[in-house]
Amino acid sequence: MAGNWKMHKTVDEATELVEQLKKALADVEGREILVCPPFTALHAVARAVEGNNIQLGAQNLYPAAEGAYTGEISPRMLVDVRCRYVVLGHSERRQYFKEIDPFINHKLRVALEHGLNPILCVGETLEQRGEGRQKTIVSMQVYRGLQEIDAEAMKNVAIAYEPVWAIGTGQTATPNQANEMHWAIRNNVSGLFGEDVAQETCIMYGGSVKPDNVDDLMAQPDVDGVLVGGASLKAESFARIVKYRS
Ligand code: PEP
């Protein structure tokens, strides 16, 4: 159950939110909880969640350990602030920063080399869905994003299916639409790494997940988790999402 805070929250605001989450989620067991603050708040949030049931993730990285890459953040720096996860290939990065599959794949391989657990985001646009190409588009993103990864490394990779038309729009995929796509993605993973790995792979849904739709989404057999943007910015709504009723 992951929250992507995007470009929101100063250090003080991030600390306040995570302190509220710690209280609200203290009794949660057996569910993985992840928050992905902006880079500037990672260190403060890392300290706040130490010894807690909340894990820390970053929203991006540059695929080199260090070097002359002005403005970028390396996997080594993320590990240094105790990040365990990293979101890669988010549709906002594909759309606004022109990130393409081979670059995302490079990031994913370098993240794994540094011991980070990548969450690979995939998803079709409204236009592509309108043309009935959603499965072709998403499976291409999965195949290209997972190039040169072996079955062992795949155990540390999660996939987030995030239809672009559902992100930040209030328009959620129906539970059936989500499950159909998750099933197709699991088939893609099975083709690449075998059925055992496919069954173990965490496939998350993202796109306007809210307290009032999470229960139905999580009830789907192939929906293993959620990646939440807007509704993760308030402790009350994210806590309710984490505590979905199955
Ligand atoms: C996201 O940022 O990955 C996302 C799914 O955003 P939202 O929940 O706001 O649609």
mmCIF file of N, CA and C in Angstrom, residues 2-119:
data_model
loop_
_atom_site.group_PDB
_atom_site.id
_atom_site.type_symbol
_atom_site.label_atom_id
_atom_site.label_comp_id
_atom_site.label_asym_id
_atom_site.label_seq_id
_atom_site.Cartn_x
_atom_site.Cartn_y
_atom_site.Cartn_z
ATOM 1 N N ALA A 2 1.016 1.856 -1.157
ATOM 2 C CA ALA A 2 2.051 2.884 -1.312
ATOM 3 C C ALA A 2 1.453 4.261 -1.581
ATOM 4 N N GLY A 3 2.058 5.270 -0.963
ATOM 5 C CA GLY A 3 1.641 6.648 -1.204
ATOM 6 C C GLY A 3 2.728 7.400 -1.952
ATOM 7 N N ASN A 4 2.342 7.998 -3.074
ATOM 8 C CA ASN A 4 3.261 8.806 -3.869
ATOM 9 C C ASN A 4 2.917 10.272 -3.616
ATOM 10 N N TRP A 5 3.775 10.946 -2.866
ATOM 11 C CA TRP A 5 3.458 12.332 -2.479
ATOM 12 C C TRP A 5 3.783 13.332 -3.597
ATOM 13 N N LYS A 6 4.363 12.859 -4.660
ATOM 14 C CA LYS A 6 4.704 13.714 -5.817
ATOM 15 C C LYS A 6 5.451 14.975 -5.361
ATOM 16 N N MET A 7 5.178 16.129 -5.984
ATOM 17 C CA MET A 7 5.899 17.359 -5.607
ATOM 18 C C MET A 7 5.077 18.124 -4.572
ATOM 19 N N HIS A 8 4.802 17.440 -3.440
ATOM 20 C CA HIS A 8 4.054 18.039 -2.344
ATOM 21 C C HIS A 8 4.819 17.835 -1.048
ATOM 22 N N LYS A 9 4.643 18.747 -0.135
ATOM 23 C CA LYS A 9 5.134 18.669 1.245
ATOM 24 C C LYS A 9 6.571 19.206 1.420
ATOM 25 N N THR A 10 6.661 20.219 2.254
ATOM 26 C CA THR A 10 7.961 20.687 2.729
ATOM 27 C C THR A 10 8.437 19.677 3.778
ATOM 28 N N VAL A 11 9.632 19.891 4.304
ATOM 29 C CA VAL A 11 10.153 18.961 5.322
ATOM 30 C C VAL A 11 9.220 18.925 6.534
ATOM 31 N N ASP A 12 8.805 20.106 6.997
ATOM 32 C CA ASP A 12 7.916 20.149 8.172
ATOM 33 C C ASP A 12 6.578 19.475 7.883
ATOM 34 N N GLU A 13 6.030 19.757 6.717
ATOM 35 C CA GLU A 13 4.728 19.159 6.375
ATOM 36 C C GLU A 13 4.837 17.637 6.236
ATOM 37 N N ALA A 14 5.941 17.197 5.640
ATOM 38 C CA ALA A 14 6.144 15.753 5.459
ATOM 39 C C ALA A 14 6.286 15.061 6.812
ATOM 40 N N THR A 15 7.023 15.708 7.711
ATOM 41 C CA THR A 15 7.222 15.125 9.037
ATOM 42 C C THR A 15 5.897 15.043 9.786
ATOM 43 N N GLU A 16 5.110 16.097 9.656
ATOM 44 C CA GLU A 16 3.806 16.105 10.327
ATOM 45 C C GLU A 16 2.912 14.981 9.787
ATOM 46 N N LEU A 17 2.896 14.839 8.471
ATOM 47 C CA LEU A 17 2.061 13.793 7.869
ATOM 48 C C LEU A 17 2.506 12.405 8.321
ATOM 49 N N VAL A 18 3.811 12.171 8.327
ATOM 50 C CA VAL A 18 4.270 10.827 8.672
ATOM 51 C C VAL A 18 4.043 10.540 10.166
ATOM 52 N N GLU A 19 4.118 11.582 10.983
ATOM 53 C CA GLU A 19 3.821 11.375 12.414
ATOM 54 C C GLU A 19 2.349 10.988 12.589
ATOM 55 N N GLN A 20 1.475 11.637 11.835
ATOM 56 C CA GLN A 20 0.043 11.281 11.900
ATOM 57 C C GLN A 20 -0.181 9.853 11.400
ATOM 58 N N LEU A 21 0.549 9.487 10.342
ATOM 59 C CA LEU A 21 0.396 8.123 9.795
ATOM 60 C C LEU A 21 0.877 7.080 10.793
ATOM 61 N N LYS A 22 1.972 7.393 11.464
ATOM 62 C CA LYS A 22 2.506 6.439 12.460
ATOM 63 C C LYS A 22 1.425 6.117 13.501
ATOM 64 N N LYS A 23 0.736 7.142 13.952
ATOM 65 C CA LYS A 23 -0.328 6.928 14.956
ATOM 66 C C LYS A 23 -1.480 6.129 14.339
ATOM 67 N N ALA A 24 -1.902 6.566 13.163
ATOM 68 C CA ALA A 24 -3.093 5.953 12.548
ATOM 69 C C ALA A 24 -2.846 4.500 12.126
ATOM 70 N N LEU A 25 -1.579 4.154 11.851
ATOM 71 C CA LEU A 25 -1.296 2.833 11.288
ATOM 72 C C LEU A 25 -0.561 1.906 12.256
ATOM 73 N N ALA A 26 -0.435 2.354 13.497
ATOM 74 C CA ALA A 26 0.360 1.590 14.474
ATOM 75 C C ALA A 26 -0.142 0.161 14.646
ATOM 76 N N ASP A 27 -1.441 -0.047 14.469
ATOM 77 C CA ASP A 27 -1.998 -1.385 14.718
ATOM 78 C C ASP A 27 -2.047 -2.260 13.460
ATOM 79 N N VAL A 28 -1.523 -1.776 12.351
ATOM 80 C CA VAL A 28 -1.611 -2.555 11.105
ATOM 81 C C VAL A 28 -0.497 -3.598 11.054
ATOM 82 N N GLU A 29 -0.897 -4.835 10.835
ATOM 83 C CA GLU A 29 0.090 -5.919 10.714
ATOM 84 C C GLU A 29 -0.157 -6.676 9.421
ATOM 85 N N GLY A 30 0.908 -7.235 8.868
ATOM 86 C CA GLY A 30 0.758 -8.098 7.706
ATOM 87 C C GLY A 30 0.462 -7.347 6.410
ATOM 88 N N ARG A 31 0.624 -6.028 6.412
ATOM 89 C CA ARG A 31 0.460 -5.251 5.182
ATOM 90 C C ARG A 31 1.693 -4.373 5.013
ATOM 91 N N GLU A 32 2.231 -4.359 3.813
ATOM 92 C CA GLU A 32 3.401 -3.509 3.565
ATOM 93 C C GLU A 32 2.927 -2.085 3.301
ATOM 94 N N ILE A 33 3.468 -1.153 4.044
ATOM 95 C CA ILE A 33 3.070 0.258 3.914
ATOM 96 C C ILE A 33 4.295 1.050 3.454
ATOM 97 N N LEU A 34 4.085 1.853 2.432
ATOM 98 C CA LEU A 34 5.202 2.586 1.835
ATOM 99 C C LEU A 34 4.809 4.036 1.600
ATOM 100 N N VAL A 35 5.696 4.968 1.957
ATOM 101 C CA VAL A 35 5.476 6.365 1.559
ATOM 102 C C VAL A 35 6.658 6.828 0.707
ATOM 103 N N CYS A 36 6.342 7.613 -0.316
ATOM 104 C CA CYS A 36 7.369 8.121 -1.234
ATOM 105 C C CYS A 36 7.329 9.649 -1.246
ATOM 106 N N PRO A 37 8.011 10.279 -0.305
ATOM 107 C CA PRO A 37 8.049 11.747 -0.235
ATOM 108 C C PRO A 37 8.968 12.319 -1.323
ATOM 109 N N PRO A 38 8.937 13.652 -1.509
ATOM 110 C CA PRO A 38 9.912 14.260 -2.424
ATOM 111 C C PRO A 38 11.327 14.118 -1.846
ATOM 112 N N PHE A 39 12.338 14.239 -2.697
ATOM 113 C CA PHE A 39 13.737 14.013 -2.276
ATOM 114 C C PHE A 39 14.114 14.811 -1.030
ATOM 115 N N THR A 40 13.685 16.087 -0.994
ATOM 116 C CA THR A 40 14.121 16.967 0.098
ATOM 117 C C THR A 40 13.615 16.508 1.463
ATOM 118 N N ALA A 41 12.555 15.714 1.484
ATOM 119 C CA ALA A 41 11.983 15.279 2.765
ATOM 120 C C ALA A 41 12.390 13.847 3.123
ATOM 121 N N LEU A 42 13.159 13.179 2.262
ATOM 122 C CA LEU A 42 13.465 11.755 2.508
ATOM 123 C C LEU A 42 14.196 11.544 3.832
ATOM 124 N N HIS A 43 15.186 12.377 4.085
ATOM 125 C CA HIS A 43 16.004 12.155 5.279
ATOM 126 C C HIS A 43 15.171 12.313 6.544
ATOM 127 N N ALA A 44 14.378 13.365 6.583
ATOM 128 C CA ALA A 44 13.540 13.608 7.768
ATOM 129 C C ALA A 44 12.521 12.482 7.951
ATOM 130 N N VAL A 45 11.919 12.050 6.863
ATOM 131 C CA VAL A 45 10.912 10.982 6.978
ATOM 132 C C VAL A 45 11.593 9.661 7.354
ATOM 133 N N ALA A 46 12.798 9.433 6.834
ATOM 134 C CA ALA A 46 13.547 8.210 7.200
ATOM 135 C C ALA A 46 13.743 8.140 8.710
ATOM 136 N N ARG A 47 14.114 9.254 9.293
ATOM 137 C CA ARG A 47 14.313 9.279 10.756
ATOM 138 C C ARG A 47 13.001 9.015 11.476
ATOM 139 N N ALA A 48 11.936 9.622 10.965
ATOM 140 C CA ALA A 48 10.634 9.502 11.635
ATOM 141 C C ALA A 48 10.100 8.065 11.587
ATOM 142 N N VAL A 49 10.408 7.317 10.522
ATOM 143 C CA VAL A 49 9.813 5.967 10.401
ATOM 144 C C VAL A 49 10.738 4.860 10.916
ATOM 145 N N GLU A 50 11.889 5.245 11.440
ATOM 146 C CA GLU A 50 12.844 4.241 11.923
ATOM 147 C C GLU A 50 12.191 3.301 12.945
ATOM 148 N N GLY A 51 12.340 2.004 12.734
ATOM 149 C CA GLY A 51 11.783 1.015 13.658
ATOM 150 C C GLY A 51 10.270 0.904 13.571
ATOM 151 N N ASN A 52 9.693 1.489 12.543
ATOM 152 C CA ASN A 52 8.244 1.541 12.396
ATOM 153 C C ASN A 52 7.766 0.590 11.293
ATOM 154 N N ASN A 53 6.446 0.450 11.142
ATOM 155 C CA ASN A 53 5.930 -0.421 10.066
ATOM 156 C C ASN A 53 5.746 0.324 8.742
ATOM 157 N N ILE A 54 6.280 1.538 8.655
ATOM 158 C CA ILE A 54 6.187 2.312 7.403
ATOM 159 C C ILE A 54 7.550 2.301 6.706
ATOM 160 N N GLN A 55 7.533 1.953 5.422
ATOM 161 C CA GLN A 55 8.779 1.896 4.643
ATOM 162 C C GLN A 55 8.925 3.162 3.812
ATOM 163 N N LEU A 56 10.148 3.354 3.349
ATOM 164 C CA LEU A 56 10.446 4.592 2.621
ATOM 165 C C LEU A 56 10.822 4.301 1.158
ATOM 166 N N GLY A 57 10.261 5.112 0.260
ATOM 167 C CA GLY A 57 10.597 4.983 -1.159
ATOM 168 C C GLY A 57 10.855 6.341 -1.771
ATOM 169 N N ALA A 58 11.565 6.340 -2.904
ATOM 170 C CA ALA A 58 11.787 7.576 -3.652
ATOM 171 C C ALA A 58 10.927 7.536 -4.911
ATOM 172 N N GLN A 59 10.794 8.699 -5.537
ATOM 173 C CA GLN A 59 9.917 8.784 -6.714
ATOM 174 C C GLN A 59 10.660 8.652 -8.038
ATOM 175 N N ASN A 60 12.002 8.595 -7.952
ATOM 176 C CA ASN A 60 12.792 8.579 -9.182
ATOM 177 C C ASN A 60 14.251 8.399 -8.795
ATOM 178 N N LEU A 61 15.108 8.131 -9.769
ATOM 179 C CA LEU A 61 16.558 8.181 -9.557
ATOM 180 C C LEU A 61 17.234 8.381 -10.905
ATOM 181 N N TYR A 62 18.509 8.695 -10.876
ATOM 182 C CA TYR A 62 19.306 8.732 -12.104
ATOM 183 C C TYR A 62 20.191 7.484 -12.104
ATOM 184 N N PRO A 63 20.322 6.795 -13.227
ATOM 185 C CA PRO A 63 20.994 5.494 -13.219
ATOM 186 C C PRO A 63 22.529 5.543 -13.239
ATOM 187 N N ALA A 64 23.105 6.176 -12.241
ATOM 188 C CA ALA A 64 24.560 6.139 -12.061
ATOM 189 C C ALA A 64 24.823 6.305 -10.572
ATOM 190 N N ALA A 65 25.906 5.719 -10.083
ATOM 191 C CA ALA A 65 26.196 5.784 -8.648
ATOM 192 C C ALA A 65 26.562 7.200 -8.221
ATOM 193 N N GLU A 66 27.297 7.883 -9.102
ATOM 194 C CA GLU A 66 27.642 9.287 -8.853
ATOM 195 C C GLU A 66 28.184 9.865 -10.160
ATOM 196 N N GLY A 67 28.436 11.160 -10.189
ATOM 197 C CA GLY A 67 29.030 11.737 -11.398
ATOM 198 C C GLY A 67 28.504 13.111 -11.717
ATOM 199 N N ALA A 68 28.886 13.587 -12.878
ATOM 200 C CA ALA A 68 28.545 14.946 -13.302
ATOM 201 C C ALA A 68 27.163 14.939 -13.960
ATOM 202 N N TYR A 69 26.135 14.862 -13.136
ATOM 203 C CA TYR A 69 24.744 14.856 -13.618
ATOM 204 C C TYR A 69 23.968 15.885 -12.805
ATOM 205 N N THR A 70 24.220 17.135 -13.105
ATOM 206 C CA THR A 70 23.657 18.242 -12.326
ATOM 207 C C THR A 70 22.145 18.089 -12.117
ATOM 208 N N GLY A 71 21.761 18.184 -10.871
ATOM 209 C CA GLY A 71 20.325 18.157 -10.549
ATOM 210 C C GLY A 71 19.757 16.774 -10.330
ATOM 211 N N GLU A 72 20.571 15.737 -10.469
ATOM 212 C CA GLU A 72 20.028 14.374 -10.362
ATOM 213 C C GLU A 72 20.357 13.734 -9.008
ATOM 214 N N ILE A 73 19.676 12.626 -8.726
ATOM 215 C CA ILE A 73 19.833 11.903 -7.459
ATOM 216 C C ILE A 73 20.201 10.458 -7.769
ATOM 217 N N SER A 74 21.247 9.968 -7.125
ATOM 218 C CA SER A 74 21.721 8.615 -7.458
ATOM 219 C C SER A 74 21.127 7.572 -6.520
ATOM 220 N N PRO A 75 21.139 6.295 -6.961
ATOM 221 C CA PRO A 75 20.645 5.217 -6.088
ATOM 222 C C PRO A 75 21.449 5.122 -4.796
ATOM 223 N N ARG A 76 22.736 5.444 -4.890
ATOM 224 C CA ARG A 76 23.578 5.394 -3.691
ATOM 225 C C ARG A 76 23.098 6.406 -2.645
ATOM 226 N N MET A 77 22.681 7.560 -3.122
ATOM 227 C CA MET A 77 22.164 8.594 -2.214
ATOM 228 C C MET A 77 20.845 8.157 -1.584
ATOM 229 N N LEU A 78 20.047 7.440 -2.357
ATOM 230 C CA LEU A 78 18.757 6.964 -1.828
ATOM 231 C C LEU A 78 18.973 5.898 -0.762
ATOM 232 N N VAL A 79 19.918 4.992 -1.023
ATOM 233 C CA VAL A 79 20.231 3.959 -0.031
ATOM 234 C C VAL A 79 20.766 4.626 1.234
ATOM 235 N N ASP A 80 21.562 5.671 1.032
ATOM 236 C CA ASP A 80 22.165 6.401 2.152
ATOM 237 C C ASP A 80 21.100 6.972 3.102
ATOM 238 N N VAL A 81 19.947 7.394 2.545
ATOM 239 C CA VAL A 81 18.879 7.910 3.419
ATOM 240 C C VAL A 81 17.850 6.821 3.739
ATOM 241 N N ARG A 82 18.272 5.597 3.594
ATOM 242 C CA ARG A 82 17.485 4.418 3.978
ATOM 243 C C ARG A 82 16.201 4.206 3.167
ATOM 244 N N CYS A 83 16.261 4.596 1.910
ATOM 245 C CA CYS A 83 15.168 4.242 0.998
ATOM 246 C C CYS A 83 15.311 2.774 0.651
ATOM 247 N N ARG A 84 14.199 2.080 0.578
ATOM 248 C CA ARG A 84 14.249 0.675 0.145
ATOM 249 C C ARG A 84 13.567 0.498 -1.211
ATOM 250 N N TYR A 85 12.726 1.442 -1.568
ATOM 251 C CA TYR A 85 11.942 1.321 -2.804
ATOM 252 C C TYR A 85 12.170 2.545 -3.694
ATOM 253 N N VAL A 86 11.884 2.369 -4.971
ATOM 254 C CA VAL A 86 11.919 3.529 -5.874
ATOM 255 C C VAL A 86 10.876 3.338 -6.982
ATOM 256 N N VAL A 87 10.089 4.384 -7.176
ATOM 257 C CA VAL A 87 9.084 4.373 -8.250
ATOM 258 C C VAL A 87 9.791 4.742 -9.556
ATOM 259 N N LEU A 88 9.593 3.957 -10.596
ATOM 260 C CA LEU A 88 10.251 4.242 -11.881
ATOM 261 C C LEU A 88 9.229 4.199 -13.019
ATOM 262 N N GLY A 89 9.420 5.099 -13.981
ATOM 263 C CA GLY A 89 8.559 5.103 -15.165
ATOM 264 C C GLY A 89 7.156 5.615 -14.898
ATOM 265 N N HIS A 90 6.988 6.430 -13.866
ATOM 266 C CA HIS A 90 5.660 7.015 -13.616
ATOM 267 C C HIS A 90 5.206 7.764 -14.867
ATOM 268 N N SER A 91 3.926 7.748 -15.131
ATOM 269 C CA SER A 91 3.441 8.356 -16.387
ATOM 270 C C SER A 91 3.756 9.856 -16.448
ATOM 271 N N GLU A 92 3.843 10.500 -15.270
ATOM 272 C CA GLU A 92 4.195 11.931 -15.302
ATOM 273 C C GLU A 92 5.634 12.120 -15.779
ATOM 274 N N ARG A 93 6.496 11.167 -15.465
ATOM 275 C CA ARG A 93 7.880 11.253 -15.940
ATOM 276 C C ARG A 93 7.946 10.910 -17.439
ATOM 277 N N ARG A 94 7.129 9.950 -17.845
ATOM 278 C CA ARG A 94 7.103 9.615 -19.283
ATOM 279 C C ARG A 94 6.568 10.798 -20.077
ATOM 280 N N GLN A 95 5.491 11.429 -19.549
ATOM 281 C CA GLN A 95 4.809 12.497 -20.282
ATOM 282 C C GLN A 95 5.576 13.823 -20.256
ATOM 283 N N TYR A 96 5.977 14.286 -19.078
ATOM 284 C CA TYR A 96 6.577 15.620 -18.972
ATOM 285 C C TYR A 96 8.086 15.627 -19.186
ATOM 286 N N PHE A 97 8.737 14.495 -18.913
ATOM 287 C CA PHE A 97 10.206 14.469 -19.003
ATOM 288 C C PHE A 97 10.688 13.522 -20.094
ATOM 289 N N LYS A 98 9.724 13.079 -20.903
ATOM 290 C CA LYS A 98 10.020 12.288 -22.108
ATOM 291 C C LYS A 98 10.831 11.025 -21.809
ATOM 292 N N GLU A 99 10.603 10.434 -20.663
ATOM 293 C CA GLU A 99 11.321 9.187 -20.340
ATOM 294 C C GLU A 99 10.762 8.048 -21.190
ATOM 295 N N ILE A 100 11.649 7.275 -21.753
ATOM 296 C CA ILE A 100 11.210 6.167 -22.610
ATOM 297 C C ILE A 100 11.691 4.835 -22.023
ATOM 298 N N ASP A 101 11.082 3.747 -22.520
ATOM 299 C CA ASP A 101 11.298 2.424 -21.904
ATOM 300 C C ASP A 101 12.769 2.033 -21.710
ATOM 301 N N PRO A 102 13.660 2.210 -22.701
ATOM 302 C CA PRO A 102 15.048 1.772 -22.475
ATOM 303 C C PRO A 102 15.718 2.527 -21.314
ATOM 304 N N PHE A 103 15.408 3.803 -21.165
ATOM 305 C CA PHE A 103 15.971 4.595 -20.065
ATOM 306 C C PHE A 103 15.392 4.105 -18.726
ATOM 307 N N ILE A 104 14.110 3.830 -18.721
ATOM 308 C CA ILE A 104 13.453 3.327 -17.501
ATOM 309 C C ILE A 104 14.045 1.963 -17.136
ATOM 310 N N ASN A 105 14.277 1.133 -18.158
ATOM 311 C CA ASN A 105 14.898 -0.174 -17.916
ATOM 312 C C ASN A 105 16.314 -0.021 -17.336
ATOM 313 N N HIS A 106 17.050 0.943 -17.856
ATOM 314 C CA HIS A 106 18.396 1.201 -17.322
ATOM 315 C C HIS A 106 18.307 1.575 -15.842
ATOM 316 N N LYS A 107 17.369 2.481 -15.524
ATOM 317 C CA LYS A 107 17.175 2.882 -14.121
ATOM 318 C C LYS A 107 16.835 1.668 -13.262
ATOM 319 N N LEU A 108 15.967 0.821 -13.779
ATOM 320 C CA LEU A 108 15.518 -0.341 -13.011
ATOM 321 C C LEU A 108 16.683 -1.277 -12.710
ATOM 322 N N ARG A 109 17.536 -1.499 -13.719
ATOM 323 C CA ARG A 109 18.685 -2.403 -13.509
ATOM 324 C C ARG A 109 19.662 -1.811 -12.498
ATOM 325 N N VAL A 110 19.896 -0.505 -12.616
ATOM 326 C CA VAL A 110 20.835 0.136 -11.683
ATOM 327 C C VAL A 110 20.243 0.169 -10.264
ATOM 328 N N ALA A 111 18.950 0.390 -10.164
ATOM 329 C CA ALA A 111 18.292 0.359 -8.842
ATOM 330 C C ALA A 111 18.513 -1.006 -8.193
ATOM 331 N N LEU A 112 18.309 -2.070 -8.951
ATOM 332 C CA LEU A 112 18.489 -3.431 -8.419
ATOM 333 C C LEU A 112 19.939 -3.675 -8.012
ATOM 334 N N GLU A 113 20.858 -3.189 -8.831
ATOM 335 C CA GLU A 113 22.292 -3.364 -8.499
ATOM 336 C C GLU A 113 22.624 -2.718 -7.151
ATOM 337 N N HIS A 114 21.873 -1.683 -6.788
ATOM 338 C CA HIS A 114 22.133 -0.991 -5.522
ATOM 339 C C HIS A 114 21.260 -1.506 -4.380
ATOM 340 N N GLY A 115 20.517 -2.572 -4.644
ATOM 341 C CA GLY A 115 19.718 -3.174 -3.577
ATOM 342 C C GLY A 115 18.381 -2.481 -3.329
ATOM 343 N N LEU A 116 17.970 -1.619 -4.278
ATOM 344 C CA LEU A 116 16.651 -0.980 -4.138
ATOM 345 C C LEU A 116 15.580 -1.852 -4.800
ATOM 346 N N ASN A 117 14.362 -1.747 -4.315
ATOM 347 C CA ASN A 117 13.230 -2.480 -4.907
ATOM 348 C C ASN A 117 12.449 -1.542 -5.821
ATOM 349 N N PRO A 118 12.546 -1.723 -7.120
ATOM 350 C CA PRO A 118 11.844 -0.809 -8.025
ATOM 351 C C PRO A 118 10.348 -1.146 -8.145
ATOM 352 N N ILE A 119 9.563 -0.102 -8.317
ATOM 353 C CA ILE A 119 8.148 -0.253 -8.685
ATOM 354 C C ILE A 119 8.032 0.304 -10.100
#
